[in-house]
Short mmCIF file of C-alpha atoms in Angstrom, two decimals:
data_model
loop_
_atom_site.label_atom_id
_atom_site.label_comp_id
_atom_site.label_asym_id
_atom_site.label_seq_id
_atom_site.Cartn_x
_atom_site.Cartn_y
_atom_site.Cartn_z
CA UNK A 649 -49.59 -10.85 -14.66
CA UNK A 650 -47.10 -11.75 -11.73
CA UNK A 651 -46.91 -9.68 -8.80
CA UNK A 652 -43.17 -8.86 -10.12
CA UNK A 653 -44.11 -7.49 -13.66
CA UNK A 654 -47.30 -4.98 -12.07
CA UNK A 655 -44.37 -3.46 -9.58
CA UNK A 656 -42.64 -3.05 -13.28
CA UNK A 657 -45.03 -1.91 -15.15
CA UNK A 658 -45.72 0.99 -12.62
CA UNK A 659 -42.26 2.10 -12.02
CA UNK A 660 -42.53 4.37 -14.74
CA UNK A 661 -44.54 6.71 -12.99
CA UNK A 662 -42.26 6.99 -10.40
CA UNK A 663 -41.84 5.52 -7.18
CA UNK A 664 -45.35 3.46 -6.64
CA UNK A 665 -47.05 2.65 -3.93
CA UNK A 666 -46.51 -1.14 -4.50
CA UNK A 667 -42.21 -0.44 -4.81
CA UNK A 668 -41.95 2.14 -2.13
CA UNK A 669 -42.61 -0.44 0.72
CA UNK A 670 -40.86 -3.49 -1.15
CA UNK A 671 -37.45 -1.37 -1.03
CA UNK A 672 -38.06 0.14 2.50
CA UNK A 673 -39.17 -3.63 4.30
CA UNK A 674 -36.01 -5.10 2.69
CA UNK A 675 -33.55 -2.38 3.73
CA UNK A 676 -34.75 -2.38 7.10
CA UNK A 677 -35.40 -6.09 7.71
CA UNK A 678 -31.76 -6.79 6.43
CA UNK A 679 -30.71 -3.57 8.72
CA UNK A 680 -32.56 -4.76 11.89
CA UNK A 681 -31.62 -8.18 11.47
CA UNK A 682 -27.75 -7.22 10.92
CA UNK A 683 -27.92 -5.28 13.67
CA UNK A 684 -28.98 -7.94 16.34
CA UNK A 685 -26.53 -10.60 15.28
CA UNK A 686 -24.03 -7.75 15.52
CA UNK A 687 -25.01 -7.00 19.07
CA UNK A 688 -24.68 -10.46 19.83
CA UNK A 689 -21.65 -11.08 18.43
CA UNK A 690 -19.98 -8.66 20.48
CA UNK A 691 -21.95 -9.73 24.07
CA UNK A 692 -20.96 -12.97 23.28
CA UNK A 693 -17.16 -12.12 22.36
CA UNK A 694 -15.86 -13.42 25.40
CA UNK A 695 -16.36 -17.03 24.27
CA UNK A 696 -15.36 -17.10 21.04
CA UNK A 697 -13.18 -13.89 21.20
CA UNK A 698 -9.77 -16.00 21.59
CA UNK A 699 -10.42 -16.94 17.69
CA UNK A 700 -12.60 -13.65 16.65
CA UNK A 701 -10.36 -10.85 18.09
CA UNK A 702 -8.39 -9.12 15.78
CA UNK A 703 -5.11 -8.65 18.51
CA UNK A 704 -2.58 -8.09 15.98
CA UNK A 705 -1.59 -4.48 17.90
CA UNK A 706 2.00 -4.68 15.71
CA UNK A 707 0.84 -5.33 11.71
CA UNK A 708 2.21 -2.65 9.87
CA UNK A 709 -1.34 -1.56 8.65
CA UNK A 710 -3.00 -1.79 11.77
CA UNK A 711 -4.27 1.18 13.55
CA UNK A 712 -6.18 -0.15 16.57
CA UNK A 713 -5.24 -0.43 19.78
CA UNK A 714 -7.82 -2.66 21.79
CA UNK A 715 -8.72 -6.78 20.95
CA UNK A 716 -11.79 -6.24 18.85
CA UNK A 717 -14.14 -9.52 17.06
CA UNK A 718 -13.83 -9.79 13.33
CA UNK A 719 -16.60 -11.76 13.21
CA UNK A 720 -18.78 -8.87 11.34
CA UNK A 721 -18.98 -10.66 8.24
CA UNK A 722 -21.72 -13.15 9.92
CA UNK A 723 -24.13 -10.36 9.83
CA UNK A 724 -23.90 -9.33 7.07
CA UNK A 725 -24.90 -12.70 5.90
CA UNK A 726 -27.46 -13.11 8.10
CA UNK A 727 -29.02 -9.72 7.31
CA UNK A 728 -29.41 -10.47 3.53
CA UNK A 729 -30.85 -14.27 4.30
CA UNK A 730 -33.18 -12.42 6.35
CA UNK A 731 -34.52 -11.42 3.41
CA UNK A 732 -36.35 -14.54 1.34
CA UNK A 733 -36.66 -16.62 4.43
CA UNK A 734 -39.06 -14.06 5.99
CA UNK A 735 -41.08 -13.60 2.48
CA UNK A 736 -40.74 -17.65 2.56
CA UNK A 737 -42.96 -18.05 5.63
CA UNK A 738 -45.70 -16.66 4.16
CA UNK A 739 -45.83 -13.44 5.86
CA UNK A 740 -48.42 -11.30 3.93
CA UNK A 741 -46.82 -7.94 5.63
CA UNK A 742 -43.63 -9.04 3.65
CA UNK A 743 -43.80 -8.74 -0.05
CA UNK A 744 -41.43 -10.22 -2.03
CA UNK A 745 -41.61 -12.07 -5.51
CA UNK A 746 -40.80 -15.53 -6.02
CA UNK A 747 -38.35 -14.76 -8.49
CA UNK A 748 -36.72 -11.86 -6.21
CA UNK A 749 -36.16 -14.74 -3.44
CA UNK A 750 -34.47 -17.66 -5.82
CA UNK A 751 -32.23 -14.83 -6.95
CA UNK A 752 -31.00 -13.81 -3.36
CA UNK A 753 -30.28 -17.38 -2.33
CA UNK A 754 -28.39 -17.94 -5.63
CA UNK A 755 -25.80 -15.00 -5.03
CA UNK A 756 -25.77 -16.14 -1.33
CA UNK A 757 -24.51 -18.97 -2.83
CA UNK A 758 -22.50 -18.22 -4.99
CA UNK A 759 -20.69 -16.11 -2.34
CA UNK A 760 -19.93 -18.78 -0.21
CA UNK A 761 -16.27 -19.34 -1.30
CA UNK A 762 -15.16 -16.10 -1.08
CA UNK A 763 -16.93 -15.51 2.30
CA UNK A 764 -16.00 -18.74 3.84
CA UNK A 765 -12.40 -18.08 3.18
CA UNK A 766 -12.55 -14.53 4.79
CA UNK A 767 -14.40 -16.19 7.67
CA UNK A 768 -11.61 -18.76 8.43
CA UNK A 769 -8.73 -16.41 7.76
CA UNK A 770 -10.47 -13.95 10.63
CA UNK A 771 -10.75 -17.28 13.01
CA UNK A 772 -7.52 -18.73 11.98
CA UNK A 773 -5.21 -16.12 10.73
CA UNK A 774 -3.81 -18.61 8.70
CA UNK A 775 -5.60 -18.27 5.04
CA UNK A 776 -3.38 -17.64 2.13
CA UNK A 777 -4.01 -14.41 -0.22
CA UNK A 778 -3.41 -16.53 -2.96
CA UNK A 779 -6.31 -19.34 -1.66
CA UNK A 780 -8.61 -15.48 -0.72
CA UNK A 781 -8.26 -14.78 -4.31
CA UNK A 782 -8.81 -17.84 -5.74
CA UNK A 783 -11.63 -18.41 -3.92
CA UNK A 784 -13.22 -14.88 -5.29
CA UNK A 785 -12.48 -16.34 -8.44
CA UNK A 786 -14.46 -19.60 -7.71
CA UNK A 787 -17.49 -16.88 -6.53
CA UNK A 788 -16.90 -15.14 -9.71
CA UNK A 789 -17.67 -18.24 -11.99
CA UNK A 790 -20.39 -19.85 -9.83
CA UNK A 791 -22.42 -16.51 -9.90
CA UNK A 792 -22.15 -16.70 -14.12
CA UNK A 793 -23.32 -20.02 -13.85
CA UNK A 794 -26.20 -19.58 -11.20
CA UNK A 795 -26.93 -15.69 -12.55
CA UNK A 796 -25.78 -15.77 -16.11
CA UNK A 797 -23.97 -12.80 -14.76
CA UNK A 798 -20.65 -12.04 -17.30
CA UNK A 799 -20.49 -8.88 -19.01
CA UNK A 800 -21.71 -8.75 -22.75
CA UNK A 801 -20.01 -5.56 -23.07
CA UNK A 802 -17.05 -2.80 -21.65
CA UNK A 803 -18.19 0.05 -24.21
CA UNK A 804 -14.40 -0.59 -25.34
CA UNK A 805 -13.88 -0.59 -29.23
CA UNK A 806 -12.73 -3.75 -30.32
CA UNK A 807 -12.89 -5.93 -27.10
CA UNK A 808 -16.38 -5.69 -27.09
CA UNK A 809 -16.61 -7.93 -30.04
CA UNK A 810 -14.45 -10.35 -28.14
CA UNK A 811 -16.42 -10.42 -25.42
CA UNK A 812 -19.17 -12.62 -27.75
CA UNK A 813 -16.80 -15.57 -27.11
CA UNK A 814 -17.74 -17.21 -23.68
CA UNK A 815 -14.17 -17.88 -22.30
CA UNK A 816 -13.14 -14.58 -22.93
CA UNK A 817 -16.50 -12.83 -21.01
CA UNK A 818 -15.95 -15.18 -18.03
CA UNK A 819 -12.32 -14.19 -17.95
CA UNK A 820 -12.58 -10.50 -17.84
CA UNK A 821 -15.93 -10.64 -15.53
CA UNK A 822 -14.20 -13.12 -13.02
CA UNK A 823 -11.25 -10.88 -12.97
CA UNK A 824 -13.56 -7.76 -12.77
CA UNK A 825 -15.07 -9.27 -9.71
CA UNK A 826 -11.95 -10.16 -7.81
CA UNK A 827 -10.53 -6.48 -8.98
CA UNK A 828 -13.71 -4.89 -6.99
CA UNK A 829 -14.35 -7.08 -4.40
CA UNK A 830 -10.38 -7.23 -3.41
CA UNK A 831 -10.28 -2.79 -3.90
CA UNK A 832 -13.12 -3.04 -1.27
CA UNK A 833 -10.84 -4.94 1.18
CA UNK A 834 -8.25 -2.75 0.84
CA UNK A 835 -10.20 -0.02 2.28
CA UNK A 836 -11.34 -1.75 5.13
CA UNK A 837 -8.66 -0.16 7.65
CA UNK A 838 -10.47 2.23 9.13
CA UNK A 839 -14.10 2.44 11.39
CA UNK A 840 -16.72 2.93 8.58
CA UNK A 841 -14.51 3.38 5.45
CA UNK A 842 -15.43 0.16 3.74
CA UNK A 843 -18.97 0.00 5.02
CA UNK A 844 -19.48 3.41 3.95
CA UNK A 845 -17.82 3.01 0.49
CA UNK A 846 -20.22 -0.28 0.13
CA UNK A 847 -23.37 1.68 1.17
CA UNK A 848 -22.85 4.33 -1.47
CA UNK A 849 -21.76 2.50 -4.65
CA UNK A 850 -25.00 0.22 -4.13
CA UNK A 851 -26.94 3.27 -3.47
CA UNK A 852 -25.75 4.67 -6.87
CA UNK A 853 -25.40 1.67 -9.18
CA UNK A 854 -29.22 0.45 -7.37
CA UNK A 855 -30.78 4.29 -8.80
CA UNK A 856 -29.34 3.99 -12.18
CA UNK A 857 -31.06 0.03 -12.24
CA UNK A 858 -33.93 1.28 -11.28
CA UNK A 859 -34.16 4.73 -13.04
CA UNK A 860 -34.23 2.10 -16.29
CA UNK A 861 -37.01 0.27 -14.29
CA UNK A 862 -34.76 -3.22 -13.02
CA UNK A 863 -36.62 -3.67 -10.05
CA UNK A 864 -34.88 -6.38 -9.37
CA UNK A 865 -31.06 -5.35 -9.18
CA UNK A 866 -32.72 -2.18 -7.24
CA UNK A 867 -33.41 -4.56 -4.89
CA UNK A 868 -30.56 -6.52 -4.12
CA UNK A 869 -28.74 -3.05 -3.96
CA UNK A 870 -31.13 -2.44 -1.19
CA UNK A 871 -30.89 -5.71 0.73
CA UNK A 872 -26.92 -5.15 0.82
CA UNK A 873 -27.28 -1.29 1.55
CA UNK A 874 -29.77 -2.53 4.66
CA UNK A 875 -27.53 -5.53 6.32
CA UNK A 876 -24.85 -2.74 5.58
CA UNK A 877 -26.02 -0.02 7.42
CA UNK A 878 -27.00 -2.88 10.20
CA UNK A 879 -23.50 -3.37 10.65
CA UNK A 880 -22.17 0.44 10.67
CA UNK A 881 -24.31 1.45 13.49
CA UNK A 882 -21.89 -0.56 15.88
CA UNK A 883 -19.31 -0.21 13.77
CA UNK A 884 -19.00 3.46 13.38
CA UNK A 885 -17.89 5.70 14.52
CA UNK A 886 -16.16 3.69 17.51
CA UNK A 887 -15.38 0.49 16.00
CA UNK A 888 -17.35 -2.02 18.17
CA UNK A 889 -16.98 -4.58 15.91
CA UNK A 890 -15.02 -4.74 12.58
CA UNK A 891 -16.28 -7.04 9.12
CA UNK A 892 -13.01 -9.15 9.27
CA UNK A 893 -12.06 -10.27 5.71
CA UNK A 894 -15.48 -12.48 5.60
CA UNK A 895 -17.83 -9.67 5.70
CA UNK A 896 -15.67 -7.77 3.54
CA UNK A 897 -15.81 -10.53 1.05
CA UNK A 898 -18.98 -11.07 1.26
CA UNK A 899 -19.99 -7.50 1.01
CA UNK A 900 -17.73 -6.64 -1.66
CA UNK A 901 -18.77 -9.12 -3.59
CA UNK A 902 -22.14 -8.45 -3.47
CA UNK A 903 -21.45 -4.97 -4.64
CA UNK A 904 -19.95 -6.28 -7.43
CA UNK A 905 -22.36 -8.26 -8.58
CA UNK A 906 -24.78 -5.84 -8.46
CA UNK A 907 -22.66 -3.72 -10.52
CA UNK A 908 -22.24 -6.88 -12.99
CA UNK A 909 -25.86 -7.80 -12.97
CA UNK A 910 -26.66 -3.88 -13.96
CA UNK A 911 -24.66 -4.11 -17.04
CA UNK A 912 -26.01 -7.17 -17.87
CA UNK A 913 -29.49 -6.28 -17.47
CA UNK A 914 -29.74 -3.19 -18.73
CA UNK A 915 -28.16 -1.88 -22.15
CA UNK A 916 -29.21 1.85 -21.45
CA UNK A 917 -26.51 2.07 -18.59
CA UNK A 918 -22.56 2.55 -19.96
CA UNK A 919 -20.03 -0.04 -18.50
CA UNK A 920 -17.87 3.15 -17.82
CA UNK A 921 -20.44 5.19 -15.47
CA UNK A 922 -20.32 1.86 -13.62
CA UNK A 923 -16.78 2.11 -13.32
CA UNK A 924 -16.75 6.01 -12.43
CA UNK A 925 -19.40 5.02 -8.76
CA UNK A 926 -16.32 2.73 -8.08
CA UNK A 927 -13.45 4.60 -9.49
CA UNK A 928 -11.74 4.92 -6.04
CA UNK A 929 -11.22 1.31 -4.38
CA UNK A 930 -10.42 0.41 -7.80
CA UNK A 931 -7.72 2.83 -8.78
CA UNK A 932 -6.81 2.57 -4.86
CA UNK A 933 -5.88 -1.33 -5.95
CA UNK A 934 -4.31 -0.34 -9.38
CA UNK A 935 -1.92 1.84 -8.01
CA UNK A 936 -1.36 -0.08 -4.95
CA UNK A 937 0.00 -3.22 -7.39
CA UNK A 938 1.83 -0.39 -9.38
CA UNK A 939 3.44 1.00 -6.34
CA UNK A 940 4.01 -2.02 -4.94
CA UNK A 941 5.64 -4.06 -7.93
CA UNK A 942 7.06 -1.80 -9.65
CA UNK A 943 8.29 1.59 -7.42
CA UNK A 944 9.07 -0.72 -4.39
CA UNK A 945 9.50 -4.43 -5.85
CA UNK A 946 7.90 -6.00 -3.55
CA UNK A 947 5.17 -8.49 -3.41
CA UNK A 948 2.00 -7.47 -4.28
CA UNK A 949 0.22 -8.56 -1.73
CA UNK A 950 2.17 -7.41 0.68
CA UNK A 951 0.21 -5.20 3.46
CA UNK A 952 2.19 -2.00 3.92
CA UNK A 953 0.50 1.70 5.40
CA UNK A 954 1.11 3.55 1.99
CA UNK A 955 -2.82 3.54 0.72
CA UNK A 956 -4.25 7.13 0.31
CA UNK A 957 -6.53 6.33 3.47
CA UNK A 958 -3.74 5.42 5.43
CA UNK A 959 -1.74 8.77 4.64
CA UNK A 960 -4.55 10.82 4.98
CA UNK A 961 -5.12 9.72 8.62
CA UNK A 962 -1.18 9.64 9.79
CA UNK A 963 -0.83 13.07 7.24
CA UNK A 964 -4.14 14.79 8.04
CA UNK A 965 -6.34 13.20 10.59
CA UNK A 966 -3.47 12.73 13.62
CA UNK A 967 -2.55 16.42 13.35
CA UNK A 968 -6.02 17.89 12.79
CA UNK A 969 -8.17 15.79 15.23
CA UNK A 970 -7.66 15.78 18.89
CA UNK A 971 -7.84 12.66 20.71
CA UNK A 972 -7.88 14.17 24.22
CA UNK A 973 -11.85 13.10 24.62
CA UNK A 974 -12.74 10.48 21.93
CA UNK A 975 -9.88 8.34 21.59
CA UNK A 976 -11.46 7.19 18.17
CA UNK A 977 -11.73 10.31 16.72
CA UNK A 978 -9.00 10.07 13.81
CA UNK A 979 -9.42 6.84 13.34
CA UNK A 980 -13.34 7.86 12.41
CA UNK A 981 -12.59 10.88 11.04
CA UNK A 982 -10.91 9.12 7.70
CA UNK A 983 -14.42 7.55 6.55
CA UNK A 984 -15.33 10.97 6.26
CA UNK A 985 -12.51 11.63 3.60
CA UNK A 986 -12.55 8.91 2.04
CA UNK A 987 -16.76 8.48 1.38
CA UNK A 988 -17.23 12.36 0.82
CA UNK A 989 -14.79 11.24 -2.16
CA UNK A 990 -16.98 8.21 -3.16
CA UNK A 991 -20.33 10.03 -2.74
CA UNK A 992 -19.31 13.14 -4.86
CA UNK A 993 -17.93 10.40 -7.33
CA UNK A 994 -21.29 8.97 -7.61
CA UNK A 995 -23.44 12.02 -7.53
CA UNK A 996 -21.30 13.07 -10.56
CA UNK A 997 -21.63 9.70 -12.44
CA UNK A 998 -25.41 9.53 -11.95
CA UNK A 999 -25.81 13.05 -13.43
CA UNK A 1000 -23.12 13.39 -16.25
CA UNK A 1001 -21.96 9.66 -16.64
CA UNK A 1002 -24.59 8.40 -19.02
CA UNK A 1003 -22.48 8.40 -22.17
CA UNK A 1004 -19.62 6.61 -23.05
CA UNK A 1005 -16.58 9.71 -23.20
CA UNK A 1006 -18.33 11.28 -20.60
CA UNK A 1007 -18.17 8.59 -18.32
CA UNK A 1008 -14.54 7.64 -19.25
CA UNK A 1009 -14.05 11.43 -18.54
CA UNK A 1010 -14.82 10.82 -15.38
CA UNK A 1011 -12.96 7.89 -14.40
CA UNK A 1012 -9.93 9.69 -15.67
CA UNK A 1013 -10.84 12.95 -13.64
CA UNK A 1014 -10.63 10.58 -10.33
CA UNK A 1015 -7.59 9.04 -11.07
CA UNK A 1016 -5.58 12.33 -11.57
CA UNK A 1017 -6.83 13.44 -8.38
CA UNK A 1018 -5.83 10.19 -6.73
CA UNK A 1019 -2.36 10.90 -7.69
CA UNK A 1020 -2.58 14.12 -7.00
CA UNK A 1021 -3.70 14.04 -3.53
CA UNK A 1022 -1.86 11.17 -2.93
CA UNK A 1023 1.61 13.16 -4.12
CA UNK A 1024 0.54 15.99 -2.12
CA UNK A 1025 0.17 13.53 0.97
CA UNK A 1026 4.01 12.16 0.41
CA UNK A 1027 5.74 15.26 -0.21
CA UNK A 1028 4.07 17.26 1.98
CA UNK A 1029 3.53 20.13 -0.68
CA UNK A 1030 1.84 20.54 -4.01
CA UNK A 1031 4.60 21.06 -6.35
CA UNK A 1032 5.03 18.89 -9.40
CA UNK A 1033 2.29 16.19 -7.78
CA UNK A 1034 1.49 15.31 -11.49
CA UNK A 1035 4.82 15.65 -12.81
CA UNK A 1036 4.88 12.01 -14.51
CA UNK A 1037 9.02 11.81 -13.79
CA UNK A 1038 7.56 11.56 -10.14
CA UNK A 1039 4.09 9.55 -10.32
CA UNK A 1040 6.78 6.67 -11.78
CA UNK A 1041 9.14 7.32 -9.96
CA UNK A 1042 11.62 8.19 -12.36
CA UNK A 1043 12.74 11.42 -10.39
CA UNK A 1044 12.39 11.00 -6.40
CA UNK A 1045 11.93 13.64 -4.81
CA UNK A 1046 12.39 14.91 -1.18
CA UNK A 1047 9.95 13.82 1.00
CA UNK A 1048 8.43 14.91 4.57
CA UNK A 1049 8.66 12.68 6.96
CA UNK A 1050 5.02 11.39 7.64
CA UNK A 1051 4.29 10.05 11.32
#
C-alpha cells in the first residue's frame, strides 16, 4: 500500500494524524515561501520598479494613488513550486506522495500561458485582452491534456449527455475556466479582494473534496490557500504589493482547476454547489458583459468603475470610512464587503448545497441579491431594485450621483 492510499484509507475517521500535518506543512511552506519572495520583491523594487510599478494614477478603474510593483504574481508561483521541490530533496520532515508532486508540476505547467501573459502585460503594459484570454484558453486545454481535467457532467438535463462527446466537454470546460479565472481578475481592484475571494473558494471547494475523502484536490486547495495567504500579509490591508494580472492568472486559475478537478473526481459533489462557492466573481463577469454590451454598447472588455466592488467603495466605503489616519482605510475596507459575501456564500453551499435544486437555489439566491444591491448602489434607494423594466434597462430611472 502507497503512502498516498494509507492517508486515504484513514480519512474516514476524520482528520488523521498522518493528513493533519501533510495539509498544515504545505499551507505553510507555500505561505512562508510566498511571503519572502514577496518581501523581496518589494526591497528590491527600485531596480526593476520602472517595469513592475503599476503608475497608471489616471485609468478609470484605478483607485491608488502611490507607484506600487505588480510583480505579486511571482510569488505566488514560487510559493506553490515550493511545494514538490522541497518533498523532492528528500526531506523526511516533508511528506508528500509521489503522485501529489507530478500533479503540482503538471498544473504549474499547464498554467504557464495564462501566467506568462499576465506577467508581461504587468512589465509591459502592452498585452492584448484578446492574447490574456486566449492564452487562458491554451491553460484550459493543456490542463485536460496533462490532468484529464474536463467536466463529465453540469447536473443540467440534456447537456449532460452531450458532454460524453470530447469536443463538446473541452469546449464548455475551457470556457468554464476562462469564465472563472477572468471573474477573479475582475475583482482584483482593491487591497485583499481577490486574494481573499481566492483563499475562501479553495477553502470551501478543498472541504467538500476532502469531506468525500480526495486527498489529493484537498491538497492542492491547500498549497494555493498557503502561497495565497503568503501574499495577503503584505498585501493587505495596505497594499504593499499588488498580484498584477500574472498572479491573478495564475491564482485564478488554479482555483479553477481545483474546482474542475473536484467535479471530476468526485461524483458525490453537484456541479451546481460548485458554482454557488463561486457565484459572485462569476455573476460579477456575467453582468459586467451584460451591462457592458448590451445597456452601454460598448466593448466588453472595456475597464470602466461600474463593478459592485467599485460602487460599494465610491457609494459606501468613501462616506463611511475616514481617511484622516490610515489613508488606506476605504480602499481596505471593500475586501471586507465583498469576502463577508463570498464566505457566507460558501458556508451556505457547504451546508445546504449538496443536491442539485438546492444548489441551483442558491446560485439564483446570489444573483438576485447582486442585482439588488447593485440597484440599490446606483439609485441610491431601494425602490423597484428588482423591477426587471430597470435590471434591463428598459425603464431608466433617476439616479444619484455617485462620487
Amino acid at each position: 500500500m502507497s503512502a498516498w492510499e494509507q492517508i486515504d484509507g484513514v480519512f474516514g475517521a476524520g482528520l488523521s494524524k498522518i493528513l493533519a500535518p501533510v495539509l498544515l506543512e504545505t499551507a505553510a511552506l507555500a505561505m512562508v515561501v510566498s511571503l519572502v519572495v514577496c518581501a523581496m520583491s518589494i526591497l528590491t523594487s527600485r531596480w526593476h520598479g520602472r517595469y513592475s510599478f503599476d503608475n497608471d494614477f489616471n485609468g478609470i478603474q484605478k483607485v491608488h494613488k502611490k507607484m506600487v510593483p505588480r510583480t505579486g504574481g511571482i510569488a505566488l508561483l514560487c510559493g506553490v513550486l515550493a511545494i514538490p521541490i522541497m518533498a523532492g530533496l528528500g526531506n523526511d520532515k516533508f511528506f508528500l506522495p509521489h503522485d501529489a508532486r507530478i500533479t503540482i508540476l503538471k498544473l504549474v505547467l499547464a498554467a504557464m500561458p495564462a501566467f506568462l501573459a499576465g506577467l508581461i502585460e504587468d512589465l509591459t503594459k502592452n498585452v492584448s485582452v484578446r492574447v490574456r484570454l486566449l492564452s487562458i484558453f491554451a491553460s484550459a486545454i493543456l490542463a485536460t491534456w496533462l490532468l484529464g481535467a474536463h467536466l463529465p457532467r453540469l447536473d443540467i438535463w440534456g447537456l449532460d449527455d452531450a458532454l460524453h462527446l470530447i469536443p463538446v466537454s473541452l469546449a464548455i470546460t475551457a470556457f468554464s475556466v476562462v469564465g472563472v479565472t477572468n471573474s477573479i481578475n475582475i475583482v482584483d481592484g482593491f487591497h485583499g479582494v481577490a486574494g481573499g475571494t481566492v483563499v475562501i473558494v479553495l477553502a470551501g471547494v478543498g472541504y467538500l473534496a476532502g469531506r468525500e475523502g480526495d486527498i489529493l484536490v484537498a491538497l492542492l486547495a491547500t498549497a494555493g490557500i498557503g502561497t495565497t495567504i503568503g501574499f495577503l500579509i503584505l498585501n493587505y490591508p495596505t497594499g504593499k504589493l499588488f498580484m498584477g494580472d500574472g498572479g491573478a492568472y495564475f491564482i485564478a486559475f488554479w482555483a479553477a482547476e481545483v474546482a474542475i478537478l473536484t467535479v471530476v473526481r468526485n461524483p458525490g459533489i453537484n456541479a451546481w454547489q460548485i458554482l454557488a462557492i463561486f457565484a459572485y466573481p462569476v455573476i460579477e463577469v456575467l453582468f459586467s458583459m451584460y451591462r457592458r454590451t448590451i445597456l452601454h454598447n460598448a466593448f466588453v472588455g472595456a475597464p470602466d468603475r461600474l463593478h459592485l466592488h467599485s460602487l460599494f467603495y465610491r457609494r459606501v466605503a468613501c462616506h463611511q470610512i475616514s481617511i484622516q489616519k490610515y489613508t488606506w482605510g476605504r480602499n481596505a475596507g471593500v475586501a471586507c464587503f465583498v469576502t463577508t459575501w463570498v464566505a457566507t456564500a460558501t458556508l451556505v453551499a457547504i451546508l445546504f448545497g449538496n443536491t442539485v435544486p438546492a444548489a441551483v437555489a442558491l446560485v439564483l439566491i446570489q444573483g438576485l441579491a447582486y442585482v439588488s444591491v447593485y440597484m440599490r448602489l446606483v439609485r441610491g434607494h431601494w425602490g423597484r431594485c428588482l423591477s426587471p423594466a430597470v435590471i434591463l434597462g428598459l425603464r431608466p430611472q433617476q439616479r444619484v450621483k455617485i462620487i
